[in-house]
Amino acid sequence: MQYNEYINAESKFGTHQGVKGLEYERIIVLIDDEESRGFLFSYDKLFEIKPLSSSDEKNIQEGKETGIDRTKRLFYVACSRAKESLAIVSYTDDPEALKNNVIDFGWFSNDEVEVVS
């Protein structure tokens, strides 16, 4: 990607936050908590791959916003940009648990989730 494409918003790529309000025919959402190095969001916690922290538990008990709440909103923004086709690629230490959980949550059906190793 060239710098002028980036500064002129002509890139074919966008961040999960940066695509809010935009629409595209086809979307690939890339999820990798390890590479994101963020602390405000955790897809592994949202997908129940990693346990909640004591801080998460406390905030839930007190009715405060949690990283899970922020991650859920971010996931919605990223996934709702697609008009025709959505693919989600998630890098995780436990892909089978991720698959089972998103199916159990009712977010996707079994035929929509594929584990690739």
PDB file of C-alpha atoms in Angstrom:
ATOM      1  CA  MET A   1       0.000   0.000   0.000  1.00  0.00           C
ATOM      2  CA  GLN A   2       1.310   3.410  -0.909  1.00  0.00           C
ATOM      3  CA  TYR A   3       1.351   6.201   1.629  1.00  0.00           C
ATOM      4  CA  ASN A   4      -0.754   8.555  -0.517  1.00  0.00           C
ATOM      5  CA  GLU A   5      -3.474   5.871  -0.794  1.00  0.00           C
ATOM      6  CA  TYR A   6      -3.523   5.661   2.976  1.00  0.00           C
ATOM      7  CA  ILE A   7      -3.727   9.402   3.671  1.00  0.00           C
ATOM      8  CA  ASN A   8      -6.350   9.911   0.941  1.00  0.00           C
ATOM      9  CA  ALA A   9      -8.498   7.069   2.342  1.00  0.00           C
ATOM     10  CA  GLU A  10      -8.114   5.092  -0.892  1.00  0.00           C
ATOM     11  CA  SER A  11      -6.780   1.932   0.722  1.00  0.00           C
ATOM     12  CA  LYS A  12      -8.630  -1.353   0.264  1.00  0.00           C
ATOM     13  CA  PHE A  13      -7.925  -2.070   3.931  1.00  0.00           C
ATOM     14  CA  GLY A  14      -9.396  -0.564   7.073  1.00  0.00           C
ATOM     15  CA  THR A  15      -9.320  -1.086  10.795  1.00  0.00           C
ATOM     16  CA  HIS A  16     -12.304  -2.476  12.659  1.00  0.00           C
ATOM     17  CA  GLN A  17     -12.949   1.008  14.067  1.00  0.00           C
ATOM     18  CA  GLY A  18     -12.191   2.828  10.812  1.00  0.00           C
ATOM     19  CA  VAL A  19     -14.912   1.148   8.730  1.00  0.00           C
ATOM     20  CA  LYS A  20     -17.783   2.313  10.928  1.00  0.00           C
ATOM     21  CA  GLY A  21     -20.564   3.697   8.735  1.00  0.00           C
ATOM     22  CA  LEU A  22     -19.093   2.288   5.513  1.00  0.00           C
ATOM     23  CA  GLU A  23     -20.348  -0.620   3.387  1.00  0.00           C
ATOM     24  CA  TYR A  24     -18.609  -3.005   1.016  1.00  0.00           C
ATOM     25  CA  GLU A  25     -19.779  -5.897  -1.162  1.00  0.00           C
ATOM     26  CA  ARG A  26     -17.353  -8.343   0.442  1.00  0.00           C
ATOM     27  CA  ILE A  27     -15.603  -8.168   3.787  1.00  0.00           C
ATOM     28  CA  ILE A  28     -12.870 -10.237   5.388  1.00  0.00           C
ATOM     29  CA  VAL A  29     -12.544  -9.521   9.106  1.00  0.00           C
ATOM     30  CA  LEU A  30      -9.142 -10.491  10.501  1.00  0.00           C
ATOM     31  CA  ILE A  31      -8.982 -11.174  14.230  1.00  0.00           C
ATOM     32  CA  ASP A  32      -5.730 -11.724  16.081  1.00  0.00           C
ATOM     33  CA  ASP A  33      -5.588 -10.584  19.705  1.00  0.00           C
ATOM     34  CA  GLU A  34      -1.891 -11.390  19.947  1.00  0.00           C
ATOM     35  CA  GLU A  35      -0.945  -9.157  17.027  1.00  0.00           C
ATOM     36  CA  SER A  36      -3.279  -6.309  17.972  1.00  0.00           C
ATOM     37  CA  ARG A  37      -1.399  -5.644  21.216  1.00  0.00           C
ATOM     38  CA  GLY A  38      -4.467  -3.873  22.511  1.00  0.00           C
ATOM     39  CA  PHE A  39      -5.860  -3.971  25.999  1.00  0.00           C
ATOM     40  CA  LEU A  40      -9.310  -2.449  25.441  1.00  0.00           C
ATOM     41  CA  PHE A  41     -10.565  -5.337  23.296  1.00  0.00           C
ATOM     42  CA  SER A  42     -10.302  -9.120  23.542  1.00  0.00           C
ATOM     43  CA  TYR A  43     -11.905 -11.381  20.982  1.00  0.00           C
ATOM     44  CA  ASP A  44     -10.615 -14.458  22.828  1.00  0.00           C
ATOM     45  CA  LYS A  45     -12.613 -13.361  25.875  1.00  0.00           C
ATOM     46  CA  LEU A  46     -15.659 -12.505  23.749  1.00  0.00           C
ATOM     47  CA  PHE A  47     -15.519 -15.961  22.156  1.00  0.00           C
ATOM     48  CA  GLU A  48     -14.883 -17.498  25.615  1.00  0.00           C
ATOM     49  CA  ILE A  49     -11.505 -18.896  24.623  1.00  0.00           C
ATOM     50  CA  LYS A  50      -9.763 -17.082  27.478  1.00  0.00           C
ATOM     51  CA  PRO A  51     -11.249 -16.561  30.939  1.00  0.00           C
ATOM     52  CA  LEU A  52     -12.427 -13.177  32.139  1.00  0.00           C
ATOM     53  CA  SER A  53     -10.036 -11.259  34.359  1.00  0.00           C
ATOM     54  CA  SER A  54     -10.951 -10.343  37.923  1.00  0.00           C
ATOM     55  CA  SER A  55     -11.375  -6.771  36.672  1.00  0.00           C
ATOM     56  CA  ASP A  56     -13.828  -7.983  33.999  1.00  0.00           C
ATOM     57  CA  GLU A  57     -15.769  -9.946  36.610  1.00  0.00           C
ATOM     58  CA  LYS A  58     -15.879  -6.947  38.955  1.00  0.00           C
ATOM     59  CA  ASN A  59     -17.073  -4.589  36.199  1.00  0.00           C
ATOM     60  CA  ILE A  60     -19.806  -7.041  35.201  1.00  0.00           C
ATOM     61  CA  GLN A  61     -20.956  -7.323  38.822  1.00  0.00           C
ATOM     62  CA  GLU A  62     -21.040  -3.521  39.125  1.00  0.00           C
ATOM     63  CA  GLY A  63     -22.831  -3.048  35.804  1.00  0.00           C
ATOM     64  CA  LYS A  64     -19.871  -1.163  34.326  1.00  0.00           C
ATOM     65  CA  GLU A  65     -18.667  -1.358  30.745  1.00  0.00           C
ATOM     66  CA  THR A  66     -16.176  -4.128  30.107  1.00  0.00           C
ATOM     67  CA  GLY A  67     -13.695  -5.017  27.422  1.00  0.00           C
ATOM     68  CA  ILE A  68     -16.210  -7.666  26.358  1.00  0.00           C
ATOM     69  CA  ASP A  69     -18.839  -4.959  25.760  1.00  0.00           C
ATOM     70  CA  ARG A  70     -16.387  -2.913  23.679  1.00  0.00           C
ATOM     71  CA  THR A  71     -15.249  -5.976  21.745  1.00  0.00           C
ATOM     72  CA  LYS A  72     -18.829  -7.036  21.009  1.00  0.00           C
ATOM     73  CA  ARG A  73     -19.616  -3.585  19.575  1.00  0.00           C
ATOM     74  CA  LEU A  74     -16.412  -3.617  17.533  1.00  0.00           C
ATOM     75  CA  PHE A  75     -17.223  -7.094  16.200  1.00  0.00           C
ATOM     76  CA  TYR A  76     -20.687  -5.872  15.195  1.00  0.00           C
ATOM     77  CA  VAL A  77     -19.220  -2.859  13.378  1.00  0.00           C
ATOM     78  CA  ALA A  78     -16.690  -4.999  11.504  1.00  0.00           C
ATOM     79  CA  CYS A  79     -19.186  -7.709  10.532  1.00  0.00           C
ATOM     80  CA  SER A  80     -22.097  -5.460   9.587  1.00  0.00           C
ATOM     81  CA  ARG A  81     -20.174  -3.681   6.795  1.00  0.00           C
ATOM     82  CA  ALA A  82     -20.701  -6.526   4.302  1.00  0.00           C
ATOM     83  CA  LYS A  83     -23.523  -6.249   1.758  1.00  0.00           C
ATOM     84  CA  GLU A  84     -23.087  -9.667   0.123  1.00  0.00           C
ATOM     85  CA  SER A  85     -20.309 -11.744   1.640  1.00  0.00           C
ATOM     86  CA  LEU A  86     -18.603 -11.914   5.035  1.00  0.00           C
ATOM     87  CA  ALA A  87     -15.581 -14.017   5.963  1.00  0.00           C
ATOM     88  CA  ILE A  88     -14.042 -13.955   9.415  1.00  0.00           C
ATOM     89  CA  VAL A  89     -10.511 -15.204   9.948  1.00  0.00           C
ATOM     90  CA  SER A  90      -9.593 -15.598  13.600  1.00  0.00           C
ATOM     91  CA  TYR A  91      -6.161 -16.599  14.818  1.00  0.00           C
ATOM     92  CA  THR A  92      -6.502 -18.327  18.173  1.00  0.00           C
ATOM     93  CA  ASP A  93      -4.801 -20.979  20.262  1.00  0.00           C
ATOM     94  CA  ASP A  94      -8.001 -23.040  20.403  1.00  0.00           C
ATOM     95  CA  PRO A  95      -9.839 -22.955  17.057  1.00  0.00           C
ATOM     96  CA  GLU A  96     -12.146 -25.876  17.926  1.00  0.00           C
ATOM     97  CA  ALA A  97     -13.379 -24.092  21.057  1.00  0.00           C
ATOM     98  CA  LEU A  98     -13.932 -20.924  19.038  1.00  0.00           C
ATOM     99  CA  LYS A  99     -15.958 -22.853  16.458  1.00  0.00           C
ATOM    100  CA  ASN A 100     -18.069 -24.612  19.084  1.00  0.00           C
ATOM    101  CA  ASN A 101     -18.679 -21.411  21.045  1.00  0.00           C
ATOM    102  CA  VAL A 102     -19.794 -19.210  18.138  1.00  0.00           C
ATOM    103  CA  ILE A 103     -22.161 -21.988  17.043  1.00  0.00           C
ATOM    104  CA  ASP A 104     -23.455 -22.444  20.614  1.00  0.00           C
ATOM    105  CA  PHE A 105     -23.964 -18.660  20.901  1.00  0.00           C
ATOM    106  CA  GLY A 106     -26.156 -18.876  17.782  1.00  0.00           C
ATOM    107  CA  TRP A 107     -23.965 -16.417  15.881  1.00  0.00           C
ATOM    108  CA  PHE A 108     -23.125 -18.888  13.107  1.00  0.00           C
ATOM    109  CA  SER A 109     -24.323 -22.309  11.997  1.00  0.00           C
ATOM    110  CA  ASN A 110     -22.086 -25.361  11.716  1.00  0.00           C
ATOM    111  CA  ASP A 111     -21.899 -25.108   7.919  1.00  0.00           C
ATOM    112  CA  GLU A 112     -20.681 -21.498   8.172  1.00  0.00           C
ATOM    113  CA  VAL A 113     -17.625 -22.231  10.336  1.00  0.00           C
ATOM    114  CA  GLU A 114     -14.528 -24.000   9.103  1.00  0.00           C
ATOM    115  CA  VAL A 115     -11.362 -24.690  11.052  1.00  0.00           C
ATOM    116  CA  VAL A 116      -8.237 -24.524   8.914  1.00  0.00           C
ATOM    117  CA  SER A 117      -4.877 -25.539  10.290  1.00  0.00           C
TER     118      SER A 117
END
